[in-house]
Coordinates of N, CA, C and O in Angstrom, one line a residue:
M115 N -18.2 -3.7 -8.9 CA -17.5 -4.3 -7.7 C -16.0 -3.9 -8.0 O -15.4 -4.3 -8.8
E116 N -15.2 -3.3 -6.8 CA -14.0 -3.4 -6.7 C -13.2 -4.2 -5.8 O -13.8 -4.4 -4.8
S117 N -11.9 -4.5 -6.0 CA -11.3 -5.4 -5.2 C -10.1 -4.8 -5.3 O -9.5 -4.3 -6.3
T118 N -9.2 -5.3 -4.2 CA -7.6 -4.6 -4.2 C -6.8 -5.9 -3.6 O -7.1 -7.0 -3.5
G119 N -5.5 -5.8 -4.1 CA -4.5 -6.8 -3.4 C -3.0 -6.0 -3.7 O -3.1 -4.9 -3.9
H120 N -2.2 -7.1 -3.9 CA -0.8 -6.5 -3.8 C -0.1 -7.2 -5.0 O -0.4 -8.4 -5.4
L121 N 0.8 -6.7 -5.7 CA 1.5 -7.2 -6.7 C 3.0 -7.3 -5.9 O 3.4 -6.2 -5.3
L122 N 3.9 -8.4 -5.9 CA 5.0 -8.6 -5.2 C 6.2 -8.7 -6.4 O 6.0 -9.7 -7.3
F123 N 7.4 -8.1 -6.2 CA 8.3 -8.2 -7.1 C 9.5 -8.4 -6.1 O 9.6 -8.0 -4.9
V124 N 10.6 -9.4 -6.6 CA 11.8 -9.4 -5.9 C 12.9 -9.1 -6.7 O 13.0 -9.1 -7.9
S125 N 13.8 -8.0 -6.1 CA 15.0 -7.5 -6.9 C 16.0 -7.9 -5.8 O 16.2 -7.9 -4.8
T126 N 17.2 -8.3 -6.8 CA 18.6 -8.7 -6.5 C 19.2 -7.6 -6.9 O 19.6 -7.4 -8.0
H127 N 20.1 -7.1 -6.0 CA 21.4 -6.2 -6.2 C 22.4 -6.9 -6.8 O 23.0 -7.9 -6.5
R128 N 22.9 -6.2 -8.1 CA 24.0 -7.1 -8.7 C 25.3 -7.1 -8.1 O 25.9 -8.2 -8.2
E129 N 25.6 -6.2 -7.5 CA 27.0 -6.4 -6.4 C 27.2 -7.2 -5.3 O 28.0 -7.9 -5.0
H130 N 26.0 -6.9 -4.6 CA 25.9 -7.4 -3.2 C 25.0 -8.6 -3.0 O 25.2 -9.2 -1.9
G131 N 24.1 -8.8 -3.9 CA 23.2 -9.9 -3.8 C 22.1 -9.8 -2.8 O 21.7 -10.9 -2.6
H132 N 22.0 -8.7 -2.2 CA 20.7 -8.5 -1.4 C 19.7 -8.6 -1.9 O 19.6 -8.2 -3.2
R133 N 18.9 -9.2 -1.4 CA 17.4 -9.3 -2.1 C 16.4 -8.5 -1.5 O 16.2 -8.4 -0.1
L134 N 15.5 -7.8 -2.2 CA 14.6 -7.0 -1.8 C 13.1 -7.4 -2.1 O 13.0 -7.8 -3.5
L135 N 12.0 -7.3 -1.2 CA 10.7 -7.5 -1.7 C 10.1 -6.2 -1.9 O 10.1 -5.4 -1.0
I136 N 9.8 -6.0 -3.2 CA 8.8 -4.8 -3.6 C 7.4 -5.1 -3.4 O 6.8 -6.0 -4.1
D137 N 6.7 -4.2 -2.7 CA 5.1 -4.5 -2.5 C 4.5 -3.5 -3.0 O 4.5 -2.3 -2.3
V138 N 3.8 -3.4 -3.9 CA 2.8 -2.3 -4.7 C 1.4 -3.1 -4.6 O 1.0 -4.0 -4.5
T139 N 0.4 -1.9 -4.2 CA -1.1 -2.4 -4.2 C -1.8 -2.1 -5.6 O -1.1 -1.6 -6.6
Y140 N -2.7 -2.9 -5.9 CA -3.5 -2.4 -7.1 C -5.0 -2.7 -6.8 O -5.4 -3.3 -5.8
T141 N -5.8 -2.0 -7.6 CA -7.3 -2.3 -7.2 C -7.5 -2.7 -9.0 O -7.1 -2.6 -9.9
L142 N -8.8 -3.6 -8.8 CA -9.5 -4.1 -10.0 C -10.9 -3.6 -9.9 O -11.5 -4.0 -8.9
E143 N -11.4 -3.1 -11.2 CA -12.8 -3.0 -11.2 C -13.3 -3.0 -12.5 O -12.6 -2.9 -13.5
R144 N -14.7 -3.2 -12.8 CA -15.2 -3.2 -14.0 C -15.4 -1.9 -14.6 O -16.0 -1.0 -13.9
D145 N -15.3 -1.7 -16.0 CA -15.6 -0.5 -16.7 C -16.1 -0.9 -18.0 O -15.7 -1.2 -18.8
G146 N -17.7 -0.7 -18.1 CA -18.2 -1.3 -19.0 C -18.0 -2.8 -19.2 O -18.3 -3.6 -18.3
E147 N -17.6 -3.3 -20.5 CA -17.3 -4.5 -20.9 C -15.9 -5.0 -20.6 O -15.5 -6.2 -20.5
D148 N -15.1 -4.0 -19.9 CA -13.6 -4.3 -19.8 C -13.6 -4.5 -18.0 O -14.4 -3.9 -17.3
W149 N -12.3 -5.0 -17.7 CA -11.9 -4.9 -16.3 C -10.6 -4.2 -16.5 O -9.6 -4.1 -17.1
V150 N -10.3 -3.2 -15.3 CA -9.3 -2.2 -15.2 C -8.7 -2.5 -14.0 O -9.2 -2.5 -12.9
A151 N -7.2 -2.8 -14.2 CA -6.4 -2.9 -12.9 C -5.6 -1.7 -12.7 O -4.9 -1.3 -14.0
T152 N -5.2 -1.3 -11.7 CA -4.5 0.1 -11.6 C -3.5 -0.1 -10.4 O -4.0 -0.6 -9.3
C153 N -2.4 0.3 -10.6 CA -1.3 0.3 -9.5 C -1.1 1.8 -9.1 O -0.4 2.6 -9.8
P154 N -1.7 2.3 -8.0 CA -1.7 3.9 -7.7 C -0.2 4.1 -7.5 O 0.0 5.6 -7.8
E155 N 0.6 3.5 -6.5 CA 2.1 3.7 -6.3 C 2.8 4.3 -7.6 O 3.5 5.1 -7.6
I156 N 2.7 3.3 -8.6 CA 3.6 3.5 -9.7 C 2.8 4.3 -10.9 O 3.6 4.8 -11.8
G157 N 1.5 4.3 -10.9 CA 0.7 5.3 -11.8 C 0.6 4.6 -13.0 O 0.4 5.0 -14.1
A158 N 0.5 3.3 -13.1 CA 0.3 2.1 -14.3 C -1.2 1.6 -14.1 O -1.7 1.4 -12.9
S159 N -1.7 1.4 -15.1 CA -3.2 0.7 -15.4 C -3.1 0.0 -16.5 O -2.5 0.3 -17.6
S160 N -4.1 -1.0 -16.5 CA -4.0 -1.9 -17.6 C -5.4 -2.5 -17.6 O -6.2 -2.3 -16.8
F161 N -5.8 -3.1 -18.7 CA -7.4 -3.6 -18.7 C -7.3 -4.9 -19.5 O -6.2 -5.5 -20.2
G162 N -8.4 -5.6 -19.3 CA -8.4 -6.9 -20.0 C -10.0 -7.4 -20.1 O -10.9 -6.7 -19.4
D163 N -10.3 -8.4 -20.7 CA -11.7 -9.1 -20.9 C -12.2 -9.8 -19.6 O -13.4 -9.6 -19.2
T164 N -11.2 -10.0 -18.8 CA -11.6 -10.6 -17.5 C -10.7 -10.1 -16.4 O -9.7 -9.4 -16.7
P165 N -10.9 -10.2 -15.1 CA -10.2 -9.7 -13.9 C -8.7 -10.1 -14.2 O -7.7 -9.6 -14.0
D166 N -8.6 -11.5 -14.6 CA -7.2 -12.1 -14.6 C -6.5 -11.6 -15.7 O -5.1 -11.2 -15.6
E167 N -7.1 -11.2 -16.7 CA -6.3 -10.5 -17.8 C -5.8 -9.2 -17.4 O -4.6 -8.9 -17.7
A168 N -6.6 -8.6 -16.9 CA -6.3 -7.0 -16.5 C -5.2 -7.3 -15.5 O -4.2 -6.7 -15.6
H169 N -5.3 -8.1 -14.5 CA -4.2 -8.2 -13.5 C -3.1 -8.9 -14.2 O -1.9 -8.4 -13.8
E170 N -3.0 -9.5 -15.0 CA -1.6 -10.1 -15.6 C -1.0 -8.8 -16.5 O 0.2 -8.8 -16.4
A171 N -1.9 -8.1 -17.2 CA -1.4 -7.1 -17.9 C -0.9 -6.0 -17.0 O 0.3 -5.3 -17.4
L172 N -1.5 -5.8 -15.9 CA -0.9 -4.8 -14.9 C 0.6 -5.2 -14.2 O 1.4 -4.6 -14.3
T173 N 0.5 -6.7 -14.2 CA 1.9 -7.2 -13.4 C 2.9 -6.8 -14.7 O 4.1 -6.3 -14.4
E174 N 2.7 -7.2 -15.8 CA 3.6 -6.9 -16.9 C 4.2 -5.5 -16.8 O 5.3 -5.2 -17.0
A175 N 3.0 -4.5 -17.0 CA 3.5 -3.1 -16.8 C 4.2 -2.7 -15.9 O 5.2 -2.1 -16.0
V176 N 3.9 -2.9 -14.7 CA 4.4 -2.7 -13.4 C 5.9 -3.2 -13.5 O 7.1 -2.5 -13.2
G177 N 5.8 -4.5 -13.8 CA 7.3 -5.1 -14.0 C 8.2 -4.2 -15.1 O 9.4 -3.9 -14.7
L178 N 7.7 -3.8 -16.2 CA 8.6 -3.2 -17.2 C 9.1 -1.6 -16.7 O 10.1 -1.3 -16.7
L179 N 8.0 -1.2 -16.1 CA 8.4 0.1 -15.5 C 9.5 0.3 -14.3 O 10.6 0.8 -14.3
L180 N 9.5 -1.1 -13.5 CA 10.5 -1.3 -12.4 C 11.8 -1.8 -13.0 O 12.7 -1.3 -12.8
N181 N 11.7 -2.4 -14.2 CA 12.9 -2.8 -14.9 C 13.5 -1.6 -15.7 O 14.9 -1.4 -15.6
E182 N 12.8 -0.5 -16.1 CA 13.3 0.6 -16.6 C 13.9 1.4 -15.7 O 14.9 1.8 -15.7
A183 N 13.4 1.4 -14.3 CA 14.1 2.3 -13.3 C 15.3 1.6 -12.9 O 16.4 2.3 -12.5
Q184 N 15.2 0.1 -12.8 CA 16.4 -0.5 -12.4 C 17.5 -0.3 -13.5 O 18.7 0.0 -12.9
D185 N 17.3 -0.7 -14.6 CA 18.3 -0.4 -15.7 C 18.9 1.1 -15.7 O 19.9 1.3 -15.9
G186 N 18.1 2.0 -15.5 CA 18.6 3.5 -15.5 C 19.2 3.7 -14.3 O 19.8 4.8 -14.1
G187 N 19.2 3.0 -13.1 CA 20.0 3.1 -12.1 C 19.2 4.1 -11.1 O 19.9 4.3 -9.9
Y188 N 18.1 4.2 -11.2 CA 17.3 5.0 -10.2 C 16.0 4.1 -9.3 O 15.2 5.0 -8.9
L189 N 16.4 3.2 -9.5 CA 15.2 2.1 -8.6 C 14.8 2.5 -7.4 O 13.7 2.9 -6.8
P190 N 15.9 2.7 -6.4 CA 15.7 3.3 -5.1 C 15.1 4.6 -4.9 O 14.0 4.4 -4.3
S191 N 15.6 5.4 -5.6 CA 14.8 6.9 -5.4 C 13.2 6.8 -6.3 O 12.3 7.3 -5.8
Y192 N 13.3 5.9 -7.1 CA 11.9 5.8 -8.0 C 10.8 5.3 -6.8 O 9.8 5.7 -6.7
L193 N 11.5 4.2 -6.2 CA 10.6 3.7 -5.1 C 10.2 4.5 -4.0 O 9.2 4.7 -3.5
R194 N 11.3 5.1 -3.5 CA 10.9 6.2 -2.3 C 10.2 7.2 -2.7 O 9.4 7.7 -1.6
D195 N 10.4 7.7 -3.9 CA 9.6 9.1 -4.4 C 8.1 8.7 -4.4 O 7.3 9.3 -4.2
R196 N 7.7 7.3 -4.5 CA 6.3 6.7 -4.7 C 6.0 6.1 -3.4 O 4.8 5.6 -3.4
N197 N 6.5 6.1 -2.2 CA 6.4 5.4 -1.2 C 5.9 4.1 -1.0 O 4.9 3.5 -0.7
V198 N 6.8 3.4 -2.1 CA 6.5 2.0 -2.4 C 7.2 1.1 -1.0 O 8.2 1.7 -0.6
R199 N 6.3 0.1 -0.6 CA 6.9 -0.6 0.6 C 8.1 -1.5 0.2 O 7.7 -2.5 -0.9
V200 N 9.1 -1.5 0.5 CA 10.1 -2.5 0.4 C 11.0 -2.9 1.6 O 11.1 -2.3 2.5
R201 N 11.1 -4.3 1.5 CA 11.9 -4.9 2.8 C 12.9 -5.6 2.1 O 12.9 -6.5 1.3
A202 N 14.1 -5.9 3.1 CA 14.9 -6.7 2.7 C 14.5 -8.1 3.2 O 13.8 -8.4 4.0
L203 N 15.1 -9.1 2.2 CA 14.7 -10.4 2.5 C 15.8 -11.1 3.5 O 17.3 -11.0 2.7
P204 N 15.8 -11.7 4.5 CA 16.8 -12.5 5.1 C 17.2 -13.4 4.0 O 16.8 -14.1 3.4
A205 N 18.8 -13.7 4.1 CA 19.3 -14.7 3.3 C 18.5 -16.0 3.0 O 18.5 -16.5 2.0
E206 N 18.1 -16.4 4.3 CA 17.4 -17.9 4.1 C 16.2 -17.7 3.8 O 15.5 -18.7 3.3
Q207 N 15.6 -16.9 3.5 CA 14.2 -16.5 2.9 C 14.4 -16.2 1.4 O 13.4 -16.4 0.5
A208 N 15.4 -15.6 1.2 CA 15.7 -15.0 -0.3 C 15.3 -16.1 -1.5 O 14.8 -15.8 -2.4
S209 N 16.1 -17.4 -1.2 CA 15.9 -18.4 -2.2 C 14.6 -18.9 -2.3 O 14.0 -18.9 -3.3
E210 N 13.8 -19.1 -1.2 CA 12.2 -19.3 -1.3 C 11.4 -18.0 -1.8 O 10.6 -18.4 -2.8
A211 N 11.7 -17.0 -1.6 CA 11.0 -15.7 -2.1 C 11.4 -15.6 -3.7 O 10.4 -15.5 -4.5
W212 N 12.4 -16.1 -4.1 CA 13.0 -15.9 -5.5 C 12.3 -17.0 -6.3 O 11.6 -16.6 -7.5
S213 N 12.2 -18.1 -5.9 CA 11.4 -19.0 -6.6 C 10.0 -19.2 -6.5 O 9.0 -19.4 -7.2
A214 N 9.3 -18.4 -5.3 CA 7.9 -18.4 -5.3 C 7.3 -17.0 -5.9 O 5.9 -17.2 -5.9
L215 N 7.9 -16.0 -5.9 CA 7.4 -14.9 -6.5 C 7.8 -14.8 -7.8 O 8.6 -14.8 -8.5
E216 N 6.5 -14.0 -8.5 CA 6.6 -13.7 -9.9 C 6.1 -12.4 -10.1 O 5.1 -11.9 -9.3
P217 N 6.7 -11.5 -10.7 CA 8.1 -11.8 -11.5 C 9.1 -11.0 -10.5 O 8.8 -10.4 -9.7
A218 N 10.2 -11.8 -10.7 CA 11.5 -11.7 -10.3 C 12.1 -10.4 -11.0 O 12.4 -10.7 -12.2
L219 N 12.9 -9.6 -10.2 CA 13.6 -8.6 -11.0 C 15.1 -8.6 -11.0 O 15.6 -8.2 -9.7
P220 N 16.0 -9.4 -11.6 CA 17.2 -9.6 -11.3 C 18.0 -8.3 -11.7 O 17.7 -7.5 -12.5
L221 N 18.8 -7.7 -10.8 CA 19.7 -6.7 -10.7 C 21.0 -6.9 -11.5 O 21.6 -7.7 -11.1

């Protein structure tokens, strides 16, 4: 049985303070005794003994890859090249999204 969903990240621009919502998809499926979670846009996958473990591991892996792109200064092109959905958060929604979404990626 396969299921799909979204991983959401919030990124804040260092200089301007603009906040972006980064939205990537994932699939979760059973592979023998393990559960495998895959994010096709980023090209990352992780596994776990339970669906929750696989999901948590994938969220961490995608977050690390996004942080690496962010720290390297190429996050915009990294997201664009992978057709990742990104949208600006209006200022009044930014603080709500920042506190509600995990993980957040400060720039």
